[in-house]
Amino acid sequence: MANLVTVGIADLNVVKAPDTLVTYALGSCVGICLYDNEKKIAGLAHIMLPLSKDAAQGIDNKRRYADTGIMELIQTMNLQGASASRLTAKIAGGAQMFSVSSSMFNIGERNVEAVKKVLASYRIRIVAEETGLNFGRTVFFHGDTGIMEVRAAMKETKMV
Amino acid sequence: MSIQNVEQLKDIHIDVLREIGNIGSGNAASALADLLQCETNIAVPTVRLLDFNDAVKFLGGPENITIGMLVNITGEIHGMMLYIIQRAFASKMTMQLFGTDIADMMNLNDMERSLISEVGNIMAASYINALASLTGMTIDISVPTLTSDMVGAILSVPTIEFAKVGNKVLFIDDSFIIGDSEIKSNMILVPEMQSLETLFEKLGVGV
């Protein structure tokens, strides 16, 4: 029987086919879906901020940042038998929820940029992207097909 | 000692914030009564430190559609305030003033937006005025920006801002009695840590 595994904010998880991962209501956060098509292993990380070096003292959650979160996701997938060289990526989120132009508010865009840089450093290709704009997204990532299903309020569901 | 993250706050600090919330809510209730032209009362607000997941759960789950209003705080302290308005509250306001319910939360019309922005403005200004008069500081707020979407996505904005300094958000839980119905609303306060220190020093409860 297929399970639905939830990934919270600043968290990550890995499943094998036929299970599905879900992360709810991405705003400025970014959901990173990695897939090993040969082994049918799917991983999803929900990051909040670009780089771990920006962390304040005493705050230690690696899953919060694009760089350390993606690193841990790849390691976790490797442990379950995935190969980093076979991984492809699909990303979603990074919206600007409020229309105010200030550096504080374009965090969504900065998150997406950081995610792309980190993925490029691992030579992981981004094959689908549903990012930016100004609305929240819920992401389902299907372990059997590697399809990312993106739902938004009052909008058509996208399967990419 | 300086505040590095919000979890270092003690009960006394939360009590002080609750008292400010209390005064702010009192101001807000009389302003709301004027606007809505009906009797409006308010209970003592609860002020809590909640982590993101609990805050989202409290607000009806991540995909619950709510209105979020964001206000920037500048002047002697800096930060942001997010005011969350649930459908029931928004409906109550439009019913009271226009006699019509909100047709579509995701597509508010101009009248609805303007009314809800005004209420958000009243709420934010009431709290900030309470804060300013108790501390003698000059504090300004920006014009509120409004969106309606999944509450989890809306809440990600202050949470990300807060993530640099802690795992939790400052959550003010208000309960109004408007006419004969009880209405809940929530304010999330995201101060810069330096500002929080300044604030507590001014109030005589330095960390």
PDB file of N, CA and C in Angstrom, chain A residues 2-102:
ATOM      1  N   ALA A   2       0.469   2.238  -0.769  1.00  0.00           N
ATOM      2  CA  ALA A   2       1.266   3.464  -0.849  1.00  0.00           C
ATOM      3  C   ALA A   2       0.987   4.374   0.335  1.00  0.00           C
ATOM      4  N   ASN A   3       2.044   4.940   0.891  1.00  0.00           N
ATOM      5  CA  ASN A   3       1.901   5.875   2.004  1.00  0.00           C
ATOM      6  C   ASN A   3       2.088   7.306   1.524  1.00  0.00           C
ATOM      7  N   LEU A   4       1.481   8.238   2.262  1.00  0.00           N
ATOM      8  CA  LEU A   4       1.705   9.654   2.022  1.00  0.00           C
ATOM      9  C   LEU A   4       2.543  10.184   3.182  1.00  0.00           C
ATOM     10  N   VAL A   5       3.757  10.630   2.878  1.00  0.00           N
ATOM     11  CA  VAL A   5       4.688  11.068   3.921  1.00  0.00           C
ATOM     12  C   VAL A   5       4.812  12.594   3.889  1.00  0.00           C
ATOM     13  N   THR A   6       4.525  13.219   5.024  1.00  0.00           N
ATOM     14  CA  THR A   6       4.541  14.683   5.089  1.00  0.00           C
ATOM     15  C   THR A   6       5.930  15.213   5.446  1.00  0.00           C
ATOM     16  N   VAL A   7       6.325  16.260   4.753  1.00  0.00           N
ATOM     17  CA  VAL A   7       7.574  16.960   5.063  1.00  0.00           C
ATOM     18  C   VAL A   7       7.199  18.334   5.613  1.00  0.00           C
ATOM     19  N   GLY A   8       7.599  18.609   6.851  1.00  0.00           N
ATOM     20  CA  GLY A   8       7.279  19.903   7.478  1.00  0.00           C
ATOM     21  C   GLY A   8       8.227  20.985   7.005  1.00  0.00           C
ATOM     22  N   ILE A   9       8.040  22.176   7.551  1.00  0.00           N
ATOM     23  CA  ILE A   9       8.917  23.291   7.210  1.00  0.00           C
ATOM     24  C   ILE A   9      10.298  23.029   7.825  1.00  0.00           C
ATOM     25  N   ALA A  10      11.347  23.351   7.089  1.00  0.00           N
ATOM     26  CA  ALA A  10      12.719  23.098   7.529  1.00  0.00           C
ATOM     27  C   ALA A  10      12.919  21.635   7.862  1.00  0.00           C
ATOM     28  N   ASP A  11      12.437  20.779   6.973  1.00  0.00           N
ATOM     29  CA  ASP A  11      12.536  19.340   7.189  1.00  0.00           C
ATOM     30  C   ASP A  11      12.773  18.655   5.839  1.00  0.00           C
ATOM     31  N   LEU A  12      13.059  17.342   5.881  1.00  0.00           N
ATOM     32  CA  LEU A  12      13.199  16.597   4.635  1.00  0.00           C
ATOM     33  C   LEU A  12      12.831  15.149   4.880  1.00  0.00           C
ATOM     34  N   ASN A  13      12.548  14.438   3.794  1.00  0.00           N
ATOM     35  CA  ASN A  13      12.219  13.024   3.892  1.00  0.00           C
ATOM     36  C   ASN A  13      12.500  12.330   2.569  1.00  0.00           C
ATOM     37  N   VAL A  14      12.678  11.003   2.634  1.00  0.00           N
ATOM     38  CA  VAL A  14      12.968  10.218   1.440  1.00  0.00           C
ATOM     39  C   VAL A  14      12.037   9.012   1.423  1.00  0.00           C
ATOM     40  N   VAL A  15      11.454   8.697   0.258  1.00  0.00           N
ATOM     41  CA  VAL A  15      10.601   7.504   0.131  1.00  0.00           C
ATOM     42  C   VAL A  15      10.989   6.724  -1.129  1.00  0.00           C
ATOM     43  N   LYS A  16      10.491   5.477  -1.188  1.00  0.00           N
ATOM     44  CA  LYS A  16      10.636   4.685  -2.407  1.00  0.00           C
ATOM     45  C   LYS A  16       9.252   4.455  -3.002  1.00  0.00           C
ATOM     46  N   ALA A  17       9.192   4.150  -4.309  1.00  0.00           N
ATOM     47  CA  ALA A  17       7.924   3.830  -4.957  1.00  0.00           C
ATOM     48  C   ALA A  17       7.258   2.710  -4.162  1.00  0.00           C
ATOM     49  N   PRO A  18       5.939   2.711  -3.964  1.00  0.00           N
ATOM     50  CA  PRO A  18       4.950   3.625  -4.554  1.00  0.00           C
ATOM     51  C   PRO A  18       4.569   4.790  -3.640  1.00  0.00           C
ATOM     52  N   ASP A  19       5.372   5.091  -2.630  1.00  0.00           N
ATOM     53  CA  ASP A  19       4.981   6.140  -1.681  1.00  0.00           C
ATOM     54  C   ASP A  19       5.083   7.541  -2.301  1.00  0.00           C
ATOM     55  N   THR A  20       4.370   8.461  -1.666  1.00  0.00           N
ATOM     56  CA  THR A  20       4.355   9.853  -2.133  1.00  0.00           C
ATOM     57  C   THR A  20       4.738  10.779  -0.990  1.00  0.00           C
ATOM     58  N   LEU A  21       5.494  11.825  -1.334  1.00  0.00           N
ATOM     59  CA  LEU A  21       5.865  12.851  -0.352  1.00  0.00           C
ATOM     60  C   LEU A  21       4.955  14.060  -0.547  1.00  0.00           C
ATOM     61  N   VAL A  22       4.683  14.772   0.541  1.00  0.00           N
ATOM     62  CA  VAL A  22       3.923  16.017   0.397  1.00  0.00           C
ATOM     63  C   VAL A  22       4.479  17.075   1.341  1.00  0.00           C
ATOM     64  N   THR A  23       4.512  18.317   0.860  1.00  0.00           N
ATOM     65  CA  THR A  23       4.798  19.432   1.759  1.00  0.00           C
ATOM     66  C   THR A  23       3.749  20.502   1.486  1.00  0.00           C
ATOM     67  N   TYR A  24       3.129  21.020   2.567  1.00  0.00           N
ATOM     68  CA  TYR A  24       1.984  21.915   2.411  1.00  0.00           C
ATOM     69  C   TYR A  24       2.373  23.383   2.440  1.00  0.00           C
ATOM     70  N   ALA A  25       1.696  24.147   1.615  1.00  0.00           N
ATOM     71  CA  ALA A  25       1.706  25.608   1.684  1.00  0.00           C
ATOM     72  C   ALA A  25       3.099  26.229   1.694  1.00  0.00           C
ATOM     73  N   LEU A  26       3.850  25.967   0.641  1.00  0.00           N
ATOM     74  CA  LEU A  26       5.123  26.664   0.466  1.00  0.00           C
ATOM     75  C   LEU A  26       4.801  28.113   0.126  1.00  0.00           C
ATOM     76  N   GLY A  27       5.400  29.048   0.852  1.00  0.00           N
ATOM     77  CA  GLY A  27       5.251  30.456   0.493  1.00  0.00           C
ATOM     78  C   GLY A  27       6.555  30.902  -0.134  1.00  0.00           C
ATOM     79  N   SER A  28       7.366  31.609   0.655  1.00  0.00           N
ATOM     80  CA  SER A  28       8.685  32.005   0.176  1.00  0.00           C
ATOM     81  C   SER A  28       9.707  30.885   0.324  1.00  0.00           C
ATOM     82  N   CYS A  29       9.336  29.844   1.033  1.00  0.00           N
ATOM     83  CA  CYS A  29      10.198  28.670   1.153  1.00  0.00           C
ATOM     84  C   CYS A  29      10.274  27.960  -0.199  1.00  0.00           C
ATOM     85  N   VAL A  30      11.266  27.081  -0.350  1.00  0.00           N
ATOM     86  CA  VAL A  30      11.395  26.324  -1.590  1.00  0.00           C
ATOM     87  C   VAL A  30      11.371  24.834  -1.280  1.00  0.00           C
ATOM     88  N   GLY A  31      10.592  24.103  -2.083  1.00  0.00           N
ATOM     89  CA  GLY A  31      10.567  22.647  -2.005  1.00  0.00           C
ATOM     90  C   GLY A  31      11.470  22.087  -3.087  1.00  0.00           C
ATOM     91  N   ILE A  32      12.409  21.222  -2.684  1.00  0.00           N
ATOM     92  CA  ILE A  32      13.349  20.630  -3.641  1.00  0.00           C
ATOM     93  C   ILE A  32      13.053  19.145  -3.749  1.00  0.00           C
ATOM     94  N   CYS A  33      12.639  18.704  -4.920  1.00  0.00           N
ATOM     95  CA  CYS A  33      12.313  17.293  -5.154  1.00  0.00           C
ATOM     96  C   CYS A  33      13.449  16.659  -5.942  1.00  0.00           C
ATOM     97  N   LEU A  34      14.098  15.643  -5.368  1.00  0.00           N
ATOM     98  CA  LEU A  34      15.160  14.929  -6.080  1.00  0.00           C
ATOM     99  C   LEU A  34      14.692  13.512  -6.371  1.00  0.00           C
ATOM    100  N   TYR A  35      15.068  13.007  -7.552  1.00  0.00           N
ATOM    101  CA  TYR A  35      14.559  11.700  -7.962  1.00  0.00           C
ATOM    102  C   TYR A  35      15.639  10.858  -8.629  1.00  0.00           C
ATOM    103  N   ASP A  36      15.745   9.606  -8.175  1.00  0.00           N
ATOM    104  CA  ASP A  36      16.579   8.620  -8.858  1.00  0.00           C
ATOM    105  C   ASP A  36      15.629   7.702  -9.610  1.00  0.00           C
ATOM    106  N   ASN A  37      15.528   7.912 -10.903  1.00  0.00           N
ATOM    107  CA  ASN A  37      14.542   7.214 -11.718  1.00  0.00           C
ATOM    108  C   ASN A  37      14.810   5.711 -11.801  1.00  0.00           C
ATOM    109  N   GLU A  38      16.097   5.315 -11.729  1.00  0.00           N
ATOM    110  CA  GLU A  38      16.431   3.888 -11.848  1.00  0.00           C
ATOM    111  C   GLU A  38      15.978   3.122 -10.604  1.00  0.00           C
ATOM    112  N   LYS A  39      16.248   3.726  -9.421  1.00  0.00           N
ATOM    113  CA  LYS A  39      15.886   3.060  -8.157  1.00  0.00           C
ATOM    114  C   LYS A  39      14.508   3.471  -7.653  1.00  0.00           C
ATOM    115  N   LYS A  40      13.880   4.431  -8.331  1.00  0.00           N
ATOM    116  CA  LYS A  40      12.561   4.954  -7.905  1.00  0.00           C
ATOM    117  C   LYS A  40      12.607   5.448  -6.453  1.00  0.00           C
ATOM    118  N   ILE A  41      13.644   6.211  -6.168  1.00  0.00           N
ATOM    119  CA  ILE A  41      13.786   6.806  -4.841  1.00  0.00           C
ATOM    120  C   ILE A  41      13.551   8.320  -4.968  1.00  0.00           C
ATOM    121  N   ALA A  42      12.641   8.825  -4.114  1.00  0.00           N
ATOM    122  CA  ALA A  42      12.284  10.240  -4.182  1.00  0.00           C
ATOM    123  C   ALA A  42      12.594  10.926  -2.860  1.00  0.00           C
ATOM    124  N   GLY A  43      13.150  12.138  -2.943  1.00  0.00           N
ATOM    125  CA  GLY A  43      13.447  12.913  -1.740  1.00  0.00           C
ATOM    126  C   GLY A  43      12.875  14.313  -1.862  1.00  0.00           C
ATOM    127  N   LEU A  44      12.435  14.852  -0.737  1.00  0.00           N
ATOM    128  CA  LEU A  44      11.889  16.209  -0.740  1.00  0.00           C
ATOM    129  C   LEU A  44      12.400  16.986   0.474  1.00  0.00           C
ATOM    130  N   ALA A  45      12.970  18.155   0.209  1.00  0.00           N
ATOM    131  CA  ALA A  45      13.412  19.042   1.295  1.00  0.00           C
ATOM    132  C   ALA A  45      12.638  20.353   1.201  1.00  0.00           C
ATOM    133  N   HIS A  46      12.275  20.903   2.359  1.00  0.00           N
ATOM    134  CA  HIS A  46      11.521  22.170   2.425  1.00  0.00           C
ATOM    135  C   HIS A  46      12.396  23.192   3.155  1.00  0.00           C
ATOM    136  N   ILE A  47      13.110  24.005   2.384  1.00  0.00           N
ATOM    137  CA  ILE A  47      14.064  24.941   3.002  1.00  0.00           C
ATOM    138  C   ILE A  47      13.455  26.341   3.162  1.00  0.00           C
ATOM    139  N   MET A  48      13.985  27.088   4.115  1.00  0.00           N
ATOM    140  CA  MET A  48      13.447  28.417   4.420  1.00  0.00           C
ATOM    141  C   MET A  48      14.368  29.559   4.031  1.00  0.00           C
ATOM    142  N   LEU A  49      15.676  29.294   4.074  1.00  0.00           N
ATOM    143  CA  LEU A  49      16.650  30.374   3.914  1.00  0.00           C
ATOM    144  C   LEU A  49      17.795  29.919   3.014  1.00  0.00           C
ATOM    145  N   PRO A  50      18.504  30.885   2.408  1.00  0.00           N
ATOM    146  CA  PRO A  50      19.553  30.511   1.452  1.00  0.00           C
ATOM    147  C   PRO A  50      20.746  29.751   2.063  1.00  0.00           C
ATOM    148  N   LEU A  51      21.516  30.407   2.909  1.00  0.00           N
ATOM    149  CA  LEU A  51      22.795  29.807   3.284  1.00  0.00           C
ATOM    150  C   LEU A  51      22.977  29.664   4.788  1.00  0.00           C
ATOM    151  N   SER A  52      23.553  28.533   5.201  1.00  0.00           N
ATOM    152  CA  SER A  52      23.685  28.244   6.631  1.00  0.00           C
ATOM    153  C   SER A  52      24.630  29.210   7.339  1.00  0.00           C
ATOM    154  N   LYS A  53      25.525  29.847   6.580  1.00  0.00           N
ATOM    155  CA  LYS A  53      26.462  30.762   7.239  1.00  0.00           C
ATOM    156  C   LYS A  53      25.760  32.022   7.778  1.00  0.00           C
ATOM    157  N   ASP A  54      24.514  32.263   7.307  1.00  0.00           N
ATOM    158  CA  ASP A  54      23.763  33.419   7.794  1.00  0.00           C
ATOM    159  C   ASP A  54      23.070  33.160   9.134  1.00  0.00           C
ATOM    160  N   ALA A  55      23.189  31.937   9.641  1.00  0.00           N
ATOM    161  CA  ALA A  55      22.473  31.581  10.867  1.00  0.00           C
ATOM    162  C   ALA A  55      22.974  32.370  12.066  1.00  0.00           C
ATOM    163  N   ALA A  56      22.048  32.722  12.958  1.00  0.00           N
ATOM    164  CA  ALA A  56      22.432  33.385  14.200  1.00  0.00           C
ATOM    165  C   ALA A  56      23.025  32.352  15.146  1.00  0.00           C
ATOM    166  N   GLN A  57      23.734  32.853  16.123  1.00  0.00           N
ATOM    167  CA  GLN A  57      24.342  32.001  17.132  1.00  0.00           C
ATOM    168  C   GLN A  57      23.288  31.144  17.831  1.00  0.00           C
ATOM    169  N   GLY A  58      23.592  29.919  18.074  1.00  0.00           N
ATOM    170  CA  GLY A  58      22.703  29.080  18.861  1.00  0.00           C
ATOM    171  C   GLY A  58      21.559  28.483  18.062  1.00  0.00           C
ATOM    172  N   ILE A  59      21.479  28.794  16.782  1.00  0.00           N
ATOM    173  CA  ILE A  59      20.430  28.227  15.943  1.00  0.00           C
ATOM    174  C   ILE A  59      21.063  27.155  15.083  1.00  0.00           C
ATOM    175  N   ASP A  60      20.589  25.941  15.246  1.00  0.00           N
ATOM    176  CA  ASP A  60      21.248  24.867  14.534  1.00  0.00           C
ATOM    177  C   ASP A  60      20.229  23.883  13.957  1.00  0.00           C
ATOM    178  N   ASN A  61      19.719  24.244  12.802  1.00  0.00           N
ATOM    179  CA  ASN A  61      18.894  23.279  12.091  1.00  0.00           C
ATOM    180  C   ASN A  61      19.329  23.314  10.636  1.00  0.00           C
ATOM    181  N   LYS A  62      20.113  22.300  10.264  1.00  0.00           N
ATOM    182  CA  LYS A  62      20.703  22.291   8.926  1.00  0.00           C
ATOM    183  C   LYS A  62      19.649  22.188   7.830  1.00  0.00           C
ATOM    184  N   ARG A  63      18.502  21.632   8.181  1.00  0.00           N
ATOM    185  CA  ARG A  63      17.468  21.428   7.167  1.00  0.00           C
ATOM    186  C   ARG A  63      16.767  22.732   6.784  1.00  0.00           C
ATOM    187  N   ARG A  64      17.127  23.785   7.467  1.00  0.00           N
ATOM    188  CA  ARG A  64      16.511  25.063   7.226  1.00  0.00           C
ATOM    189  C   ARG A  64      17.105  25.769   6.007  1.00  0.00           C
ATOM    190  N   TYR A  65      18.341  25.439   5.680  1.00  0.00           N
ATOM    191  CA  TYR A  65      19.068  26.193   4.662  1.00  0.00           C
ATOM    192  C   TYR A  65      19.240  25.396   3.374  1.00  0.00           C
ATOM    193  N   ALA A  66      19.287  26.129   2.250  1.00  0.00           N
ATOM    194  CA  ALA A  66      19.423  25.493   0.945  1.00  0.00           C
ATOM    195  C   ALA A  66      20.686  24.634   0.880  1.00  0.00           C
ATOM    196  N   ASP A  67      21.811  25.184   1.306  1.00  0.00           N
ATOM    197  CA  ASP A  67      23.076  24.442   1.128  1.00  0.00           C
ATOM    198  C   ASP A  67      23.137  23.179   1.996  1.00  0.00           C
ATOM    199  N   THR A  68      22.908  23.331   3.292  1.00  0.00           N
ATOM    200  CA  THR A  68      23.027  22.176   4.176  1.00  0.00           C
ATOM    201  C   THR A  68      21.838  21.219   4.037  1.00  0.00           C
ATOM    202  N   GLY A  69      20.666  21.776   3.700  1.00  0.00           N
ATOM    203  CA  GLY A  69      19.478  20.938   3.516  1.00  0.00           C
ATOM    204  C   GLY A  69      19.618  20.021   2.323  1.00  0.00           C
ATOM    205  N   ILE A  70      20.075  20.575   1.205  1.00  0.00           N
ATOM    206  CA  ILE A  70      20.236  19.768  -0.005  1.00  0.00           C
ATOM    207  C   ILE A  70      21.339  18.731   0.199  1.00  0.00           C
ATOM    208  N   MET A  71      22.407  19.134   0.891  1.00  0.00           N
ATOM    209  CA  MET A  71      23.487  18.187   1.170  1.00  0.00           C
ATOM    210  C   MET A  71      22.961  16.991   1.966  1.00  0.00           C
ATOM    211  N   GLU A  72      22.174  17.286   3.008  1.00  0.00           N
ATOM    212  CA  GLU A  72      21.643  16.193   3.827  1.00  0.00           C
ATOM    213  C   GLU A  72      20.648  15.331   3.045  1.00  0.00           C
ATOM    214  N   LEU A  73      19.878  15.970   2.178  1.00  0.00           N
ATOM    215  CA  LEU A  73      18.910  15.209   1.369  1.00  0.00           C
ATOM    216  C   LEU A  73      19.644  14.216   0.457  1.00  0.00           C
ATOM    217  N   ILE A  74      20.708  14.698  -0.191  1.00  0.00           N
ATOM    218  CA  ILE A  74      21.472  13.820  -1.086  1.00  0.00           C
ATOM    219  C   ILE A  74      22.098  12.662  -0.290  1.00  0.00           C
ATOM    220  N   GLN A  75      22.653  12.992   0.884  1.00  0.00           N
ATOM    221  CA  GLN A  75      23.276  11.952   1.719  1.00  0.00           C
ATOM    222  C   GLN A  75      22.247  10.898   2.132  1.00  0.00           C
ATOM    223  N   THR A  76      21.060  11.372   2.539  1.00  0.00           N
ATOM    224  CA  THR A  76      20.014  10.454   2.980  1.00  0.00           C
ATOM    225  C   THR A  76      19.571   9.547   1.823  1.00  0.00           C
ATOM    226  N   MET A  77      19.467  10.128   0.635  1.00  0.00           N
ATOM    227  CA  MET A  77      19.063   9.337  -0.530  1.00  0.00           C
ATOM    228  C   MET A  77      20.145   8.326  -0.891  1.00  0.00           C
ATOM    229  N   ASN A  78      21.404   8.743  -0.781  1.00  0.00           N
ATOM    230  CA  ASN A  78      22.526   7.825  -1.047  1.00  0.00           C
ATOM    231  C   ASN A  78      22.468   6.612  -0.137  1.00  0.00           C
ATOM    232  N   LEU A  79      22.179   6.869   1.154  1.00  0.00           N
ATOM    233  CA  LEU A  79      22.114   5.780   2.133  1.00  0.00           C
ATOM    234  C   LEU A  79      21.040   4.765   1.772  1.00  0.00           C
ATOM    235  N   GLN A  80      20.000   5.236   1.086  1.00  0.00           N
ATOM    236  CA  GLN A  80      18.911   4.327   0.704  1.00  0.00           C
ATOM    237  C   GLN A  80      19.136   3.705  -0.669  1.00  0.00           C
ATOM    238  N   GLY A  81      20.297   3.974  -1.262  1.00  0.00           N
ATOM    239  CA  GLY A  81      20.647   3.302  -2.509  1.00  0.00           C
ATOM    240  C   GLY A  81      20.587   4.154  -3.752  1.00  0.00           C
ATOM    241  N   ALA A  82      20.254   5.436  -3.608  1.00  0.00           N
ATOM    242  CA  ALA A  82      20.235   6.317  -4.776  1.00  0.00           C
ATOM    243  C   ALA A  82      21.659   6.720  -5.131  1.00  0.00           C
ATOM    244  N   SER A  83      21.858   7.108  -6.368  1.00  0.00           N
ATOM    245  CA  SER A  83      23.172   7.568  -6.784  1.00  0.00           C
ATOM    246  C   SER A  83      23.090   9.043  -7.157  1.00  0.00           C
ATOM    247  N   ALA A  84      23.988   9.846  -6.585  1.00  0.00           N
ATOM    248  CA  ALA A  84      23.975  11.294  -6.817  1.00  0.00           C
ATOM    249  C   ALA A  84      24.065  11.604  -8.311  1.00  0.00           C
ATOM    250  N   SER A  85      24.752  10.759  -9.057  1.00  0.00           N
ATOM    251  CA  SER A  85      24.945  11.036 -10.485  1.00  0.00           C
ATOM    252  C   SER A  85      23.664  10.823 -11.295  1.00  0.00           C
ATOM    253  N   ARG A  86      22.723  10.088 -10.728  1.00  0.00           N
ATOM    254  CA  ARG A  86      21.465   9.860 -11.459  1.00  0.00           C
ATOM    255  C   ARG A  86      20.359  10.829 -11.064  1.00  0.00           C
ATOM    256  N   LEU A  87      20.597  11.642 -10.044  1.00  0.00           N
ATOM    257  CA  LEU A  87      19.512  12.479  -9.526  1.00  0.00           C
ATOM    258  C   LEU A  87      19.134  13.612 -10.484  1.00  0.00           C
ATOM    259  N   THR A  88      17.822  13.839 -10.589  1.00  0.00           N
ATOM    260  CA  THR A  88      17.334  15.038 -11.264  1.00  0.00           C
ATOM    261  C   THR A  88      16.484  15.819 -10.258  1.00  0.00           C
ATOM    262  N   ALA A  89      16.322  17.112 -10.514  1.00  0.00           N
ATOM    263  CA  ALA A  89      15.633  17.961  -9.543  1.00  0.00           C
ATOM    264  C   ALA A  89      14.415  18.649 -10.139  1.00  0.00           C
ATOM    265  N   LYS A  90      13.387  18.797  -9.291  1.00  0.00           N
ATOM    266  CA  LYS A  90      12.232  19.647  -9.613  1.00  0.00           C
ATOM    267  C   LYS A  90      12.035  20.558  -8.407  1.00  0.00           C
ATOM    268  N   ILE A  91      11.824  21.834  -8.678  1.00  0.00           N
ATOM    269  CA  ILE A  91      11.716  22.755  -7.541  1.00  0.00           C
ATOM    270  C   ILE A  91      10.431  23.593  -7.628  1.00  0.00           C
ATOM    271  N   ALA A  92       9.912  23.982  -6.465  1.00  0.00           N
ATOM    272  CA  ALA A  92       8.690  24.787  -6.405  1.00  0.00           C
ATOM    273  C   ALA A  92       8.728  25.704  -5.191  1.00  0.00           C
ATOM    274  N   GLY A  93       8.008  26.819  -5.288  1.00  0.00           N
ATOM    275  CA  GLY A  93       7.925  27.768  -4.165  1.00  0.00           C
ATOM    276  C   GLY A  93       8.651  29.054  -4.469  1.00  0.00           C
ATOM    277  N   GLY A  94       9.201  29.676  -3.426  1.00  0.00           N
ATOM    278  CA  GLY A  94       9.950  30.922  -3.609  1.00  0.00           C
ATOM    279  C   GLY A  94       9.085  32.080  -4.058  1.00  0.00           C
ATOM    280  N   ALA A  95       7.833  32.078  -3.606  1.00  0.00           N
ATOM    281  CA  ALA A  95       6.919  33.158  -3.988  1.00  0.00           C
ATOM    282  C   ALA A  95       7.195  34.408  -3.172  1.00  0.00           C
ATOM    283  N   GLN A  96       6.675  35.525  -3.678  1.00  0.00           N
ATOM    284  CA  GLN A  96       6.701  36.758  -2.894  1.00  0.00           C
ATOM    285  C   GLN A  96       5.262  36.983  -2.438  1.00  0.00           C
ATOM    286  N   MET A  97       5.001  36.660  -1.175  1.00  0.00           N
ATOM    287  CA  MET A  97       3.616  36.641  -0.704  1.00  0.00           C
ATOM    288  C   MET A  97       3.025  38.042  -0.550  1.00  0.00           C
ATOM    289  N   PHE A  98       3.863  39.024  -0.248  1.00  0.00           N
ATOM    290  CA  PHE A  98       3.371  40.390  -0.074  1.00  0.00           C
ATOM    291  C   PHE A  98       4.097  41.304  -1.047  1.00  0.00           C
ATOM    292  N   SER A  99       3.353  42.212  -1.672  1.00  0.00           N
ATOM    293  CA  SER A  99       3.958  43.042  -2.713  1.00  0.00           C
ATOM    294  C   SER A  99       4.613  44.280  -2.123  1.00  0.00           C
ATOM    295  N   VAL A 100       5.695  44.091  -1.420  1.00  0.00           N
ATOM    296  CA  VAL A 100       6.460  45.211  -0.878  1.00  0.00           C
ATOM    297  C   VAL A 100       7.883  45.028  -1.368  1.00  0.00           C
ATOM    298  N   SER A 101       8.457  46.086  -1.917  1.00  0.00           N
ATOM    299  CA  SER A 101       9.816  45.920  -2.422  1.00  0.00           C
ATOM    300  C   SER A 101      10.819  46.323  -1.350  1.00  0.00           C
ATOM    301  N   SER A 102      11.395  45.328  -0.741  1.00  0.00           N
ATOM    302  CA  SER A 102      12.430  45.544   0.266  1.00  0.00           C
ATOM    303  C   SER A 102      13.220  44.245   0.318  1.00  0.00           C
TER     304      SER A 102
END
